[in-house]
PDB file of C-alpha atoms in Angstrom:
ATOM      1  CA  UNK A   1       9.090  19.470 -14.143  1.00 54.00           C
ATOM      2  CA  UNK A   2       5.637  19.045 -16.035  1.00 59.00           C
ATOM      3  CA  UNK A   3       2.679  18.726 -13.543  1.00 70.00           C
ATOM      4  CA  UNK A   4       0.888  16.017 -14.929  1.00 76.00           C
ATOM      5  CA  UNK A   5      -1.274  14.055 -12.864  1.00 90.00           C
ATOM      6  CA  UNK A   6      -1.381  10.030 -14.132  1.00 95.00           C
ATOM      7  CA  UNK A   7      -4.041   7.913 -12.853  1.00 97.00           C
ATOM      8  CA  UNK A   8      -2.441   3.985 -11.947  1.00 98.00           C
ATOM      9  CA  UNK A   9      -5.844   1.742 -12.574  1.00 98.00           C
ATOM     10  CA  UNK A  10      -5.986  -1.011 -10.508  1.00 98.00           C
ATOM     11  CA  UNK A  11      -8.144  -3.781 -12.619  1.00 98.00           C
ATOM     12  CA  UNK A  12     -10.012  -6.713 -11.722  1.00 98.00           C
ATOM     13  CA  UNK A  13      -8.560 -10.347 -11.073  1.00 98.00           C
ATOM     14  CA  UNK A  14      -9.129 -13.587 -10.376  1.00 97.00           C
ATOM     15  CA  UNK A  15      -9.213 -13.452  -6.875  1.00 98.00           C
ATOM     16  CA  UNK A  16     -10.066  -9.794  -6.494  1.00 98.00           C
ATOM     17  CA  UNK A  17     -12.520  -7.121  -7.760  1.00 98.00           C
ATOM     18  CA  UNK A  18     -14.614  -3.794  -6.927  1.00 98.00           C
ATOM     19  CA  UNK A  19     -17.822  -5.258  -7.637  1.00 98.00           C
ATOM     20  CA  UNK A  20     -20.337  -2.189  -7.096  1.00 98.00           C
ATOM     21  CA  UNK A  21     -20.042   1.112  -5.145  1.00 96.00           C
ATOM     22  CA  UNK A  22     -21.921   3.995  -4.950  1.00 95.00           C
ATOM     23  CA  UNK A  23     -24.210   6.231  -1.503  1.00 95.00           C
ATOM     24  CA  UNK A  24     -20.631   5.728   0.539  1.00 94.00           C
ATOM     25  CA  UNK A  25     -20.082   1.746   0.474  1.00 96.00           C
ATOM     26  CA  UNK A  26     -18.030  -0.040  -1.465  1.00 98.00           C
ATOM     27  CA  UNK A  27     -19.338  -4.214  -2.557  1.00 98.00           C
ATOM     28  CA  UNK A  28     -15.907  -5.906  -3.154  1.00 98.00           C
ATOM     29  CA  UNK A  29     -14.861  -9.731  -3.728  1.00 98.00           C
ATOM     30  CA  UNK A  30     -11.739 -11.379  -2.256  1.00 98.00           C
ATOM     31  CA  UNK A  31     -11.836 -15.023  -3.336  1.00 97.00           C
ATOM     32  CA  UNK A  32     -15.130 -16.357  -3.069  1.00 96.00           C
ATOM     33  CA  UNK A  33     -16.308 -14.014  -0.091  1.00 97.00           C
ATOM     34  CA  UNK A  34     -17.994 -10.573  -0.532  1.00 97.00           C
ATOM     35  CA  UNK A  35     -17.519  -7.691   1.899  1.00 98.00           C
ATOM     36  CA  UNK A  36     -19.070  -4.560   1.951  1.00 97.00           C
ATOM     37  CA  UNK A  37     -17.089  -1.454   3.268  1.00 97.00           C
ATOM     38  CA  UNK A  38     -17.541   2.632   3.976  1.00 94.00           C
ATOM     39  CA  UNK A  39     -16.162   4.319   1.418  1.00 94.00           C
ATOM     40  CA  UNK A  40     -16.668   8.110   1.508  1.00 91.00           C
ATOM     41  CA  UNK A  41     -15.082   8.911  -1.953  1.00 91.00           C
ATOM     42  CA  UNK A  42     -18.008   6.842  -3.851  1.00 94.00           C
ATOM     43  CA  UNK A  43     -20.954   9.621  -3.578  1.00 93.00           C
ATOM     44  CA  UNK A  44     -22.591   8.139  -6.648  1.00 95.00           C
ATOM     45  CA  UNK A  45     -25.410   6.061  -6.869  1.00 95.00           C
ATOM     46  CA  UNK A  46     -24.836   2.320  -7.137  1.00 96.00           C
ATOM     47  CA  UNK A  47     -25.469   0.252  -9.956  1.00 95.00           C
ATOM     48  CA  UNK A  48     -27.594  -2.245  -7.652  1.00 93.00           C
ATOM     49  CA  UNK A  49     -30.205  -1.636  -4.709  1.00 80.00           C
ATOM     50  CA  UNK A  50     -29.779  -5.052  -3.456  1.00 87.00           C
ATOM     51  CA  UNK A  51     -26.209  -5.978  -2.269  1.00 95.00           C
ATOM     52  CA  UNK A  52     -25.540  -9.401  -1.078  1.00 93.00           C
ATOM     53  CA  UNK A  53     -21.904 -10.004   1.027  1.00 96.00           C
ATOM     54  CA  UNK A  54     -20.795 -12.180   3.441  1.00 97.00           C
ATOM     55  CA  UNK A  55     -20.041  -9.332   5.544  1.00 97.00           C
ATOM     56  CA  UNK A  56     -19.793  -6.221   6.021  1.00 97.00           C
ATOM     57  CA  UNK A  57     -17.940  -3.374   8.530  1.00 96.00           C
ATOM     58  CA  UNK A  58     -20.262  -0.984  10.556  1.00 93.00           C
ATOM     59  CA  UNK A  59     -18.127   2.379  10.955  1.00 88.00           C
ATOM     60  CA  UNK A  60     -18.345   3.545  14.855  1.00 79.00           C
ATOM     61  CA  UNK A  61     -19.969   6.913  15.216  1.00 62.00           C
ATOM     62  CA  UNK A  62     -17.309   8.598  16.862  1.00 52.00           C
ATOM     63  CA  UNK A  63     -14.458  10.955  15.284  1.00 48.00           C
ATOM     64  CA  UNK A  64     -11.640   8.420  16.207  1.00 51.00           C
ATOM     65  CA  UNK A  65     -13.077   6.149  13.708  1.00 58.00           C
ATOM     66  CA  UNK A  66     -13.558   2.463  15.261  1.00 75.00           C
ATOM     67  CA  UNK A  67     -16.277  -0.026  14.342  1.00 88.00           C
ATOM     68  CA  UNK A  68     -16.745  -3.819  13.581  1.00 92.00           C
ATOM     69  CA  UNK A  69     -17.935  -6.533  11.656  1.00 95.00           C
ATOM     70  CA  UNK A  70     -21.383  -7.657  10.998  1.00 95.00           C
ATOM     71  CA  UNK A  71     -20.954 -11.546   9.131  1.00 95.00           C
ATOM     72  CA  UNK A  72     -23.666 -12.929   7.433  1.00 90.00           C
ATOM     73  CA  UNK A  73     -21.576 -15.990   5.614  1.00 81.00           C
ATOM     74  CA  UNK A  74     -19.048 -18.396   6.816  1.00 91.00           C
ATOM     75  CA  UNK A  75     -15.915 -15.820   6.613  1.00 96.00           C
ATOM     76  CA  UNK A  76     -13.099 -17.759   8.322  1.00 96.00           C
ATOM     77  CA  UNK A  77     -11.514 -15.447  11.202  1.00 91.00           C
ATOM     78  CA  UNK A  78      -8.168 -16.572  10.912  1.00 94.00           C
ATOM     79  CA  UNK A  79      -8.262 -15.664   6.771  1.00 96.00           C
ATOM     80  CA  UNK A  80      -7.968 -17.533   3.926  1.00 98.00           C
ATOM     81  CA  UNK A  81      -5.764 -17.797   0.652  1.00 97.00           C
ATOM     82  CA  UNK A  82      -5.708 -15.309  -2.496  1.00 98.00           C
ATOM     83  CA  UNK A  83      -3.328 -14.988  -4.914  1.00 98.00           C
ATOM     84  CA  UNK A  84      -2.169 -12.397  -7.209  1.00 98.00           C
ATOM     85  CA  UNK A  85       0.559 -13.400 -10.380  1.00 97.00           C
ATOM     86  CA  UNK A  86       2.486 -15.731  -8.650  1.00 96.00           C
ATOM     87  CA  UNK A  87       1.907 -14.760  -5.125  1.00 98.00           C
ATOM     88  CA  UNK A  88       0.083 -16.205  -2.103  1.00 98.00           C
ATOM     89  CA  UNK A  89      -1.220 -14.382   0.695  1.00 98.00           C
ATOM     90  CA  UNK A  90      -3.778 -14.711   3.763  1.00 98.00           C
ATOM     91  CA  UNK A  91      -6.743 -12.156   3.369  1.00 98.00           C
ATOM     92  CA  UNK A  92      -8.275 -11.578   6.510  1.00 97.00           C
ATOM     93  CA  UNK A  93     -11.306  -9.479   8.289  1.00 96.00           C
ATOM     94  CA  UNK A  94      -8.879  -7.095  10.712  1.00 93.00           C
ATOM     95  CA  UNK A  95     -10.472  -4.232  12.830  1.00 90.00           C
ATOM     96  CA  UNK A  96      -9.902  -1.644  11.257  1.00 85.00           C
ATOM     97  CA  UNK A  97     -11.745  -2.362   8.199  1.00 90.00           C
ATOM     98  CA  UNK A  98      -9.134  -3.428   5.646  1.00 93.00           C
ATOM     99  CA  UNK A  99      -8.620  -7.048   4.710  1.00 97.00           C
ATOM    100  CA  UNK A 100      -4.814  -8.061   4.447  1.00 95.00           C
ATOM    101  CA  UNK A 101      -3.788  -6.074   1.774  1.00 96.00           C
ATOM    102  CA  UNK A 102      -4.353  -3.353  -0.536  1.00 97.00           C
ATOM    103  CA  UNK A 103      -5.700  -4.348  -3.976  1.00 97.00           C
ATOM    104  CA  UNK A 104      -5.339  -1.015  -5.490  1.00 97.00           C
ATOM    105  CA  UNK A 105      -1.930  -1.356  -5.417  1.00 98.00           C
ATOM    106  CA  UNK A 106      -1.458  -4.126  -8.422  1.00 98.00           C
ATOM    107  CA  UNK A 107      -0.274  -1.765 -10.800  1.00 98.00           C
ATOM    108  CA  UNK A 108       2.139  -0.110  -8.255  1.00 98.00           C
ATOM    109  CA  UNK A 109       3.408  -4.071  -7.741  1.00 98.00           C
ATOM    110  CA  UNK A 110       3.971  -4.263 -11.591  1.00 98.00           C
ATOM    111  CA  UNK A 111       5.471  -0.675 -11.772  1.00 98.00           C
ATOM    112  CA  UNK A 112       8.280  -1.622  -9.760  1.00 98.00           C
ATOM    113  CA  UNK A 113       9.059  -5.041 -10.966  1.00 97.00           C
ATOM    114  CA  UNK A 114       9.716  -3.660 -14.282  1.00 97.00           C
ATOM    115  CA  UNK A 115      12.219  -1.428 -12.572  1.00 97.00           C
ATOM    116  CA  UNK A 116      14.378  -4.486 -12.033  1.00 96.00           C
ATOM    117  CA  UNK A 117      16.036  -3.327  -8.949  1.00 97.00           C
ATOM    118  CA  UNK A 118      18.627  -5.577  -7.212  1.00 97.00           C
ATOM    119  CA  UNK A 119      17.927  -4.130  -3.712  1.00 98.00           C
ATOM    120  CA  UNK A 120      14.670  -2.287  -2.157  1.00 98.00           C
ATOM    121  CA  UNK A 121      13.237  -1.070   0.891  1.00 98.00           C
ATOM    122  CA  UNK A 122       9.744  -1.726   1.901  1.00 98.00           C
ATOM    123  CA  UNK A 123       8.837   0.908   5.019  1.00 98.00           C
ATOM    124  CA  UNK A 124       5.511   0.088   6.357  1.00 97.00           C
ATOM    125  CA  UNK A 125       5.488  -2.848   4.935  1.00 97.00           C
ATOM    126  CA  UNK A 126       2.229  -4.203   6.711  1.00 96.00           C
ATOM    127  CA  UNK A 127       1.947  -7.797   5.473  1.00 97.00           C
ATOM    128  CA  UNK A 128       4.505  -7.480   2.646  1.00 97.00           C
ATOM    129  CA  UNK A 129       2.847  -8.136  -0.805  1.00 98.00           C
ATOM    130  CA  UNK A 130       4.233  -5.436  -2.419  1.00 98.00           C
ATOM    131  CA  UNK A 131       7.720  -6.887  -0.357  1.00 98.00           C
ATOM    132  CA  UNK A 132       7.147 -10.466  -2.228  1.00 98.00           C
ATOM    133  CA  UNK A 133       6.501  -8.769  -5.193  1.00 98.00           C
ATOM    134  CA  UNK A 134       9.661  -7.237  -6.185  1.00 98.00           C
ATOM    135  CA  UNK A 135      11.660 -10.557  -3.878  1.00 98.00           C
ATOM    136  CA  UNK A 136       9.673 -12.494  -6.663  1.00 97.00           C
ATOM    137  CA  UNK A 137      11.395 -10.105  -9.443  1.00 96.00           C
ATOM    138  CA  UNK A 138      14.966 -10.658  -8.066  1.00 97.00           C
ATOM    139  CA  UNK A 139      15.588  -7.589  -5.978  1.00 98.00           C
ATOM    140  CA  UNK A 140      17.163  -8.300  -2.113  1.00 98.00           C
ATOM    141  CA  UNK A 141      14.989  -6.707  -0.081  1.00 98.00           C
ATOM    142  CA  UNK A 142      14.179  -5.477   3.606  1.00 98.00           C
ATOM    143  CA  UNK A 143      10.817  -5.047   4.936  1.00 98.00           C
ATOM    144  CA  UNK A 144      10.408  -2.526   8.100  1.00 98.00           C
ATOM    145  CA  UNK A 145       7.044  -2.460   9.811  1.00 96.00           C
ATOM    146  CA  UNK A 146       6.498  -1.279  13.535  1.00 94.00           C
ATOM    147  CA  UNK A 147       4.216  -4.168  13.981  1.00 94.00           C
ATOM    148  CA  UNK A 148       5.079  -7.124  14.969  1.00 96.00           C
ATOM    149  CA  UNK A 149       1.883  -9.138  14.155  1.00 95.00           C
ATOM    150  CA  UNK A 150       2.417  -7.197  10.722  1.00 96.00           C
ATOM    151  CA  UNK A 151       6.097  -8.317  10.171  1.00 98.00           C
ATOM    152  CA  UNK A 152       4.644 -12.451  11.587  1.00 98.00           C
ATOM    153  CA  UNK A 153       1.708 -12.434   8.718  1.00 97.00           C
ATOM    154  CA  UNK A 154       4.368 -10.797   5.554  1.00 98.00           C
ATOM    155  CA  UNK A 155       6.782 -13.874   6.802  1.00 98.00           C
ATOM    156  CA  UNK A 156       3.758 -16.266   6.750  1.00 98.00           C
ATOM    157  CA  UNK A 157       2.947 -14.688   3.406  1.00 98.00           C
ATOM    158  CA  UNK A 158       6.236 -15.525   1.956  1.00 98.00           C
ATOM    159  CA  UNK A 159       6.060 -18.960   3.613  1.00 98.00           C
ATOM    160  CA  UNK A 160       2.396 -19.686   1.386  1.00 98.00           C
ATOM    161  CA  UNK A 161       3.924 -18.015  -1.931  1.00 98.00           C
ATOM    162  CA  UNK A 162       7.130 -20.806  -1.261  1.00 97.00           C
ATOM    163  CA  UNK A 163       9.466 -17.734  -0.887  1.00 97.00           C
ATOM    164  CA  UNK A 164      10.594 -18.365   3.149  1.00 97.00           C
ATOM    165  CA  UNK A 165      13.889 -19.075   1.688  1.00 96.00           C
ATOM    166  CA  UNK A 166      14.427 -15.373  -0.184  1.00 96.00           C
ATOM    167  CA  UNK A 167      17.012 -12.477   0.595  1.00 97.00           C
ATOM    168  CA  UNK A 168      14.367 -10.701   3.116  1.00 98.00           C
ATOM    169  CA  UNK A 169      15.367  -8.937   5.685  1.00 98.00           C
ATOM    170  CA  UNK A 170      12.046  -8.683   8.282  1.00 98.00           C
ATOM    171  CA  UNK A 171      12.439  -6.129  10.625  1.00 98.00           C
ATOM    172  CA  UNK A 172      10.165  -4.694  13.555  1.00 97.00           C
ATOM    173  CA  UNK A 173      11.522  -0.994  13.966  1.00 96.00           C
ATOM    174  CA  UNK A 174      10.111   2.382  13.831  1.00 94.00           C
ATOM    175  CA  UNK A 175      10.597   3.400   9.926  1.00 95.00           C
ATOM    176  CA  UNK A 176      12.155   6.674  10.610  1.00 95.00           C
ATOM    177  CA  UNK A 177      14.355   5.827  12.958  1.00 95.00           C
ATOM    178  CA  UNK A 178      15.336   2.898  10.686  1.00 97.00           C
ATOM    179  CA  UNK A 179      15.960   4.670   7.946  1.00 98.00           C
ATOM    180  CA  UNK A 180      17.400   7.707   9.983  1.00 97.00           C
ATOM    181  CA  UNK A 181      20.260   4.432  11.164  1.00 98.00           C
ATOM    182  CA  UNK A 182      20.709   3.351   7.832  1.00 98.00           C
ATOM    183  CA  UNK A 183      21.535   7.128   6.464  1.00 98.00           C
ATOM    184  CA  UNK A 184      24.831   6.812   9.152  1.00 98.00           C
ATOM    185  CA  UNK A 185      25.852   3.274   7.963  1.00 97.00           C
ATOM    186  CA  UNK A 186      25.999   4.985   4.774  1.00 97.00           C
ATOM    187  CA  UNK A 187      23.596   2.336   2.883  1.00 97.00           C
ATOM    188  CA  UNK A 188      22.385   2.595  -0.410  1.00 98.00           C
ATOM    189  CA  UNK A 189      19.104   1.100  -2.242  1.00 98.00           C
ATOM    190  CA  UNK A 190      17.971   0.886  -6.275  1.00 98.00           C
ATOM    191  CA  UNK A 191      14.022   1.119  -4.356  1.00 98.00           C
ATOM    192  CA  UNK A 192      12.403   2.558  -1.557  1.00 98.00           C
ATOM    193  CA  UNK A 193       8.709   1.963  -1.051  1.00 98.00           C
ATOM    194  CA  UNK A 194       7.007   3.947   1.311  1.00 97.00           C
ATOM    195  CA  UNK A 195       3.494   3.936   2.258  1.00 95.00           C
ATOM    196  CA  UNK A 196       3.100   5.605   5.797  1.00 94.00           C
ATOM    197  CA  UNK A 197      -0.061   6.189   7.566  1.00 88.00           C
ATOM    198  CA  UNK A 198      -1.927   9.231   8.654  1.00 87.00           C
ATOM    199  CA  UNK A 199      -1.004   8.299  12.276  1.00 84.00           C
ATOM    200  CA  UNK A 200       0.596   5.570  14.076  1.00 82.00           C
ATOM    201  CA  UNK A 201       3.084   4.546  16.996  1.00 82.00           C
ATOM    202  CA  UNK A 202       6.102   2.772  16.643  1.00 81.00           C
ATOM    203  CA  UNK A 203       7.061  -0.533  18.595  1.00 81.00           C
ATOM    204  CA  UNK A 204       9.005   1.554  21.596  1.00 81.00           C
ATOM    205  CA  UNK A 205       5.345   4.310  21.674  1.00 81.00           C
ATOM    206  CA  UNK A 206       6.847   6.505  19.143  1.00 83.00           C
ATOM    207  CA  UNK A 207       4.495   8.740  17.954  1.00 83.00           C
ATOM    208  CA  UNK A 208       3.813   8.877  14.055  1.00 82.00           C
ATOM    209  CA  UNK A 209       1.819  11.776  12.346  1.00 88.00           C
ATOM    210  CA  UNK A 210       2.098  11.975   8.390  1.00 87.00           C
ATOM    211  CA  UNK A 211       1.680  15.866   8.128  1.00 88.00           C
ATOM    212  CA  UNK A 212       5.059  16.266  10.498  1.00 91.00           C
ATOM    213  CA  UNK A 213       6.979  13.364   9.606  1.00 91.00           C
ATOM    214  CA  UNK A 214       6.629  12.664   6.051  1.00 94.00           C
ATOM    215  CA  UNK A 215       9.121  15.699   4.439  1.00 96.00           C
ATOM    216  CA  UNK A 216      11.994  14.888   7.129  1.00 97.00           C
ATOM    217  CA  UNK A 217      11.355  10.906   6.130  1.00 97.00           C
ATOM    218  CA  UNK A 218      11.495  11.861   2.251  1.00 97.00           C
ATOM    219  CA  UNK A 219      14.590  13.762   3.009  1.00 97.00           C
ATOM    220  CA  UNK A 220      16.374  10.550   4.767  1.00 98.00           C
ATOM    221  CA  UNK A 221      15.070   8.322   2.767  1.00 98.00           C
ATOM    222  CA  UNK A 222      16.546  10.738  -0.516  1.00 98.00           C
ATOM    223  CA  UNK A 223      20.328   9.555   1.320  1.00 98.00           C
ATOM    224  CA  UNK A 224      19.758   6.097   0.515  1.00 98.00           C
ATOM    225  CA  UNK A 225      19.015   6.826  -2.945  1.00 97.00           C
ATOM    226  CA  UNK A 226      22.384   7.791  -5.628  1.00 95.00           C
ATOM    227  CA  UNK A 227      22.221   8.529  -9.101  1.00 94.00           C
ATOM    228  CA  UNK A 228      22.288   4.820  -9.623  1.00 95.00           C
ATOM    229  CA  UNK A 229      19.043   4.373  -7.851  1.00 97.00           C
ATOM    230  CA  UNK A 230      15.816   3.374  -9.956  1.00 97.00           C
ATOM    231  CA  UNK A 231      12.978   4.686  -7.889  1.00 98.00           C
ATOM    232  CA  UNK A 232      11.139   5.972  -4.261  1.00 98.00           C
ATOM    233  CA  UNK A 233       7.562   5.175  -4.567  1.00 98.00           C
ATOM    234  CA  UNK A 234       5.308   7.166  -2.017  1.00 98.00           C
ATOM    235  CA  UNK A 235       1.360   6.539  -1.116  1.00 97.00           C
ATOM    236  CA  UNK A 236      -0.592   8.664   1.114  1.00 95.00           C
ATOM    237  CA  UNK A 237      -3.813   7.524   1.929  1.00 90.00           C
ATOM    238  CA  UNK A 238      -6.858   9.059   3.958  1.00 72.00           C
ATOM    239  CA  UNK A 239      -5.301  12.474   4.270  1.00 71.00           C
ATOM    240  CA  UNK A 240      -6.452  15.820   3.458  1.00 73.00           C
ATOM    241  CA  UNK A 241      -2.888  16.406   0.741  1.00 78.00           C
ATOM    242  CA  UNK A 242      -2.971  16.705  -2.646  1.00 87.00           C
ATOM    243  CA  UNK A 243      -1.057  14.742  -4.948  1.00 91.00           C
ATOM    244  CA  UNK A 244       0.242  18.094  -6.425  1.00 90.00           C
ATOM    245  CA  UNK A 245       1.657  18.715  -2.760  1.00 91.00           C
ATOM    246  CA  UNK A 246       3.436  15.246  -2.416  1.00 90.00           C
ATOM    247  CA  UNK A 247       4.780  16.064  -5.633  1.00 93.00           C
ATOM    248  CA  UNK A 248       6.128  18.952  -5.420  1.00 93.00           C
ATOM    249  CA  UNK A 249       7.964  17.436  -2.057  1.00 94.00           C
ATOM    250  CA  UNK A 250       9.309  14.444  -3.777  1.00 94.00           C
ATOM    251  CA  UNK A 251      10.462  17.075  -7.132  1.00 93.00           C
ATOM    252  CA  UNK A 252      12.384  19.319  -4.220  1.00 92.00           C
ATOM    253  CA  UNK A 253      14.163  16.548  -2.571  1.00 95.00           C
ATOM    254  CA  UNK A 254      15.243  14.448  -5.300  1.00 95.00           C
ATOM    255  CA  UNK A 255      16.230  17.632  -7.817  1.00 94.00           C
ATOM    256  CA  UNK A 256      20.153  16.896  -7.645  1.00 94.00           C
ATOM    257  CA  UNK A 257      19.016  13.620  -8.859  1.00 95.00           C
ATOM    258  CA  UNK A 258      18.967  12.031 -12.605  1.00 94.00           C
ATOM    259  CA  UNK A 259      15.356  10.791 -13.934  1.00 93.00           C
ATOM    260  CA  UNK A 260      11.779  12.485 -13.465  1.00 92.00           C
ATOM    261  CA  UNK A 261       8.942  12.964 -10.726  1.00 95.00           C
ATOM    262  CA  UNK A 262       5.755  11.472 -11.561  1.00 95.00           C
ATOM    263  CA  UNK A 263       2.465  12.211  -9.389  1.00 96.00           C
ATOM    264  CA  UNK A 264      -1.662  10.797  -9.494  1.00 96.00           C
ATOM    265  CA  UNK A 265      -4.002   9.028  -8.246  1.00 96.00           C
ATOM    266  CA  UNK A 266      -4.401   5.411  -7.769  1.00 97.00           C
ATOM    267  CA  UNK A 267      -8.103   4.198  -8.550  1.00 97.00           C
ATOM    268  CA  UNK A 268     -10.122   0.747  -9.053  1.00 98.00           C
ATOM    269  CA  UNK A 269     -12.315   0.063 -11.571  1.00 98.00           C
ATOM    270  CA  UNK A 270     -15.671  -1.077 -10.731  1.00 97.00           C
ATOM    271  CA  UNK A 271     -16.865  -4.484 -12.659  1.00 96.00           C
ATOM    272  CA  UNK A 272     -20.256  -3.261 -12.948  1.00 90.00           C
ATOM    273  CA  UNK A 273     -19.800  -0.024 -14.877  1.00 95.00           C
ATOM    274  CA  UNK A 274     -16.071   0.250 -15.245  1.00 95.00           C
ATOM    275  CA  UNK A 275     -16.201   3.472 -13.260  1.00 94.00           C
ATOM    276  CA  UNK A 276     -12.956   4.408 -11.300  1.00 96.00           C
ATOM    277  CA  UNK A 277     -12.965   4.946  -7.567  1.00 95.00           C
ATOM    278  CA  UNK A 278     -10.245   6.423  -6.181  1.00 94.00           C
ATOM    279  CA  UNK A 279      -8.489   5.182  -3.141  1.00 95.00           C
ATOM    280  CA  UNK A 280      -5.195   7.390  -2.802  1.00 95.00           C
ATOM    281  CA  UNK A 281      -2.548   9.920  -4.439  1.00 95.00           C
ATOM    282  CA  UNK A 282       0.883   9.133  -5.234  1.00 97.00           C
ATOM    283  CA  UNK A 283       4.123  10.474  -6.005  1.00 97.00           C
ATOM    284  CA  UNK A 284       7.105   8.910  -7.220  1.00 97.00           C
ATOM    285  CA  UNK A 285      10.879   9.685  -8.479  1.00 97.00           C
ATOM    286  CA  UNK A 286      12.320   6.800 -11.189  1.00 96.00           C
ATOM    287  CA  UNK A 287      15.309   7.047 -13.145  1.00 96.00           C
ATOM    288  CA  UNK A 288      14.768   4.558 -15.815  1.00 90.00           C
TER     289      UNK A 288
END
């Protein structure tokens, strides 16, 4: 396998764009609000002194993270409506920083609908774009998040895109011990997405943690996959890995396997200078 590291761009749309960054914030637009956000990754200087938003998150000052809101503008709490293609979703201001839904994966979205698969598995499927995506494309699909108020706003989403009515399977579970089930029922899928976190608990307290879980997940998730398979995506976000290292796990476990292991970074690109940020690595296996 060739180590090359591929860079997916996320560009601006309509409803979305990276509108500035630089001195560890980020000046994004969702719709017609602005929000400005930490980002650590963006140790440049800015391309503007003066940022207006309509709000913006104050990191908390301890280790564990935290922090909250400041608004300035009329942000409605309970979200509003963006779009992306033919989708609809609710963006909204959620505590721990992020906004509904994660723009930097557009060309992940596309990536997979060109796959064509007829069945796919979404595993931490937070609010289920990337699940209405490929739905949208044809593919049956089931969406596993451990939280519930996560599974409630990816059925609302499909609801506002007019999809309430599409082979979805929305399920509250722990994702390994989903998947872990589905390896003894013998199931098979043409997709897998998987986008776990760096920590998390499942809906019975299960304990998540990325650096302990993630190869025995890859290696379940692997079982579900057959030489007719199309592709296992894989995001890791806020994590001290390399996308060499994610790789290299992804190469190991799918080496019996037809096709070819692919590995990057995914990135935005900034309206004001068309500079990239980066946001996350990325490994996948596709046999196209």
């Amino acid at each position: 396998m060739e180590r090359n590291l591929e860079t997916l761009i996320a560009e601006p749309w309509a409803d979305y764009g990276l509108l500035d960054s630089g001195h560890g914030r980020k000046l994004e637009r969702y719709g017609r609000f602005r929000f400005v956000r930490p980002e650590p990754q963006a140790m440049w200087a800015p391309a503007a002194g003066d940022w207006r938003a309509d709000a913006e998150f104050m990191p908390g000052s301890d280790e564990e993270g935290g922090g909250r809101w400041r608004f300035g503008g009329q942000v409605p709490r309970e979200g509003w409506p963006l779009g992306w293609e033919e989708l609809r979703f609710t963006a909204s201001c959620t505590p721990f920083r992020h906004l509904g839904f994660f723009p930097d994966m557009a060309p992940v979205w596309s990536w997979m609908r060109g796959m064509r698969p007829k069945s796919a598995l979404n595993l931490f499927g937070y609010t289920g774009v990337g699940t209405l995506a490929l739905s949208a494309a044809g593919a049956e699909m089931v969406h596993v998040d451990a939280s519930k108020k996560s599974v409630d706003a990816a059925r609302a989403n499909a609801a506002l895109s007019g999809m309430a009515d599409r082979p979805v399977r929305w399920i509250v579970d722990d994702a390994a011990k989903f998947v872990a089930r589905e390896v003894r029922r013998g199931r098979r899928y043409d997709g897998i997405i998987l986008d776990p976190p760096k920590y998390g608990r499942g809906p019975e307290g299960e304990v998540w943690k990325l650096e302990e879980g993630l190869a025995p997940l890859v290696a379940d998730c692997r079982k579900l996959l057959d030489r007719d398979g199309r592709f296992l995506f894989l995001t890791v976000y806020a994590v001290r890995m390399s996308a060499l290292a994610i790789g290299e796990l992804i190469a190991q476990a799918f080496a019996d396997l037809p096709g070819r292991v692919e590995m990057g970074e995914l990135a935005v690109r900034e309206e004001a200078r068309g500079l990239l940020l980066p946001t996350a690595i990325w490994a996948r296996w596709r046999n196209d």
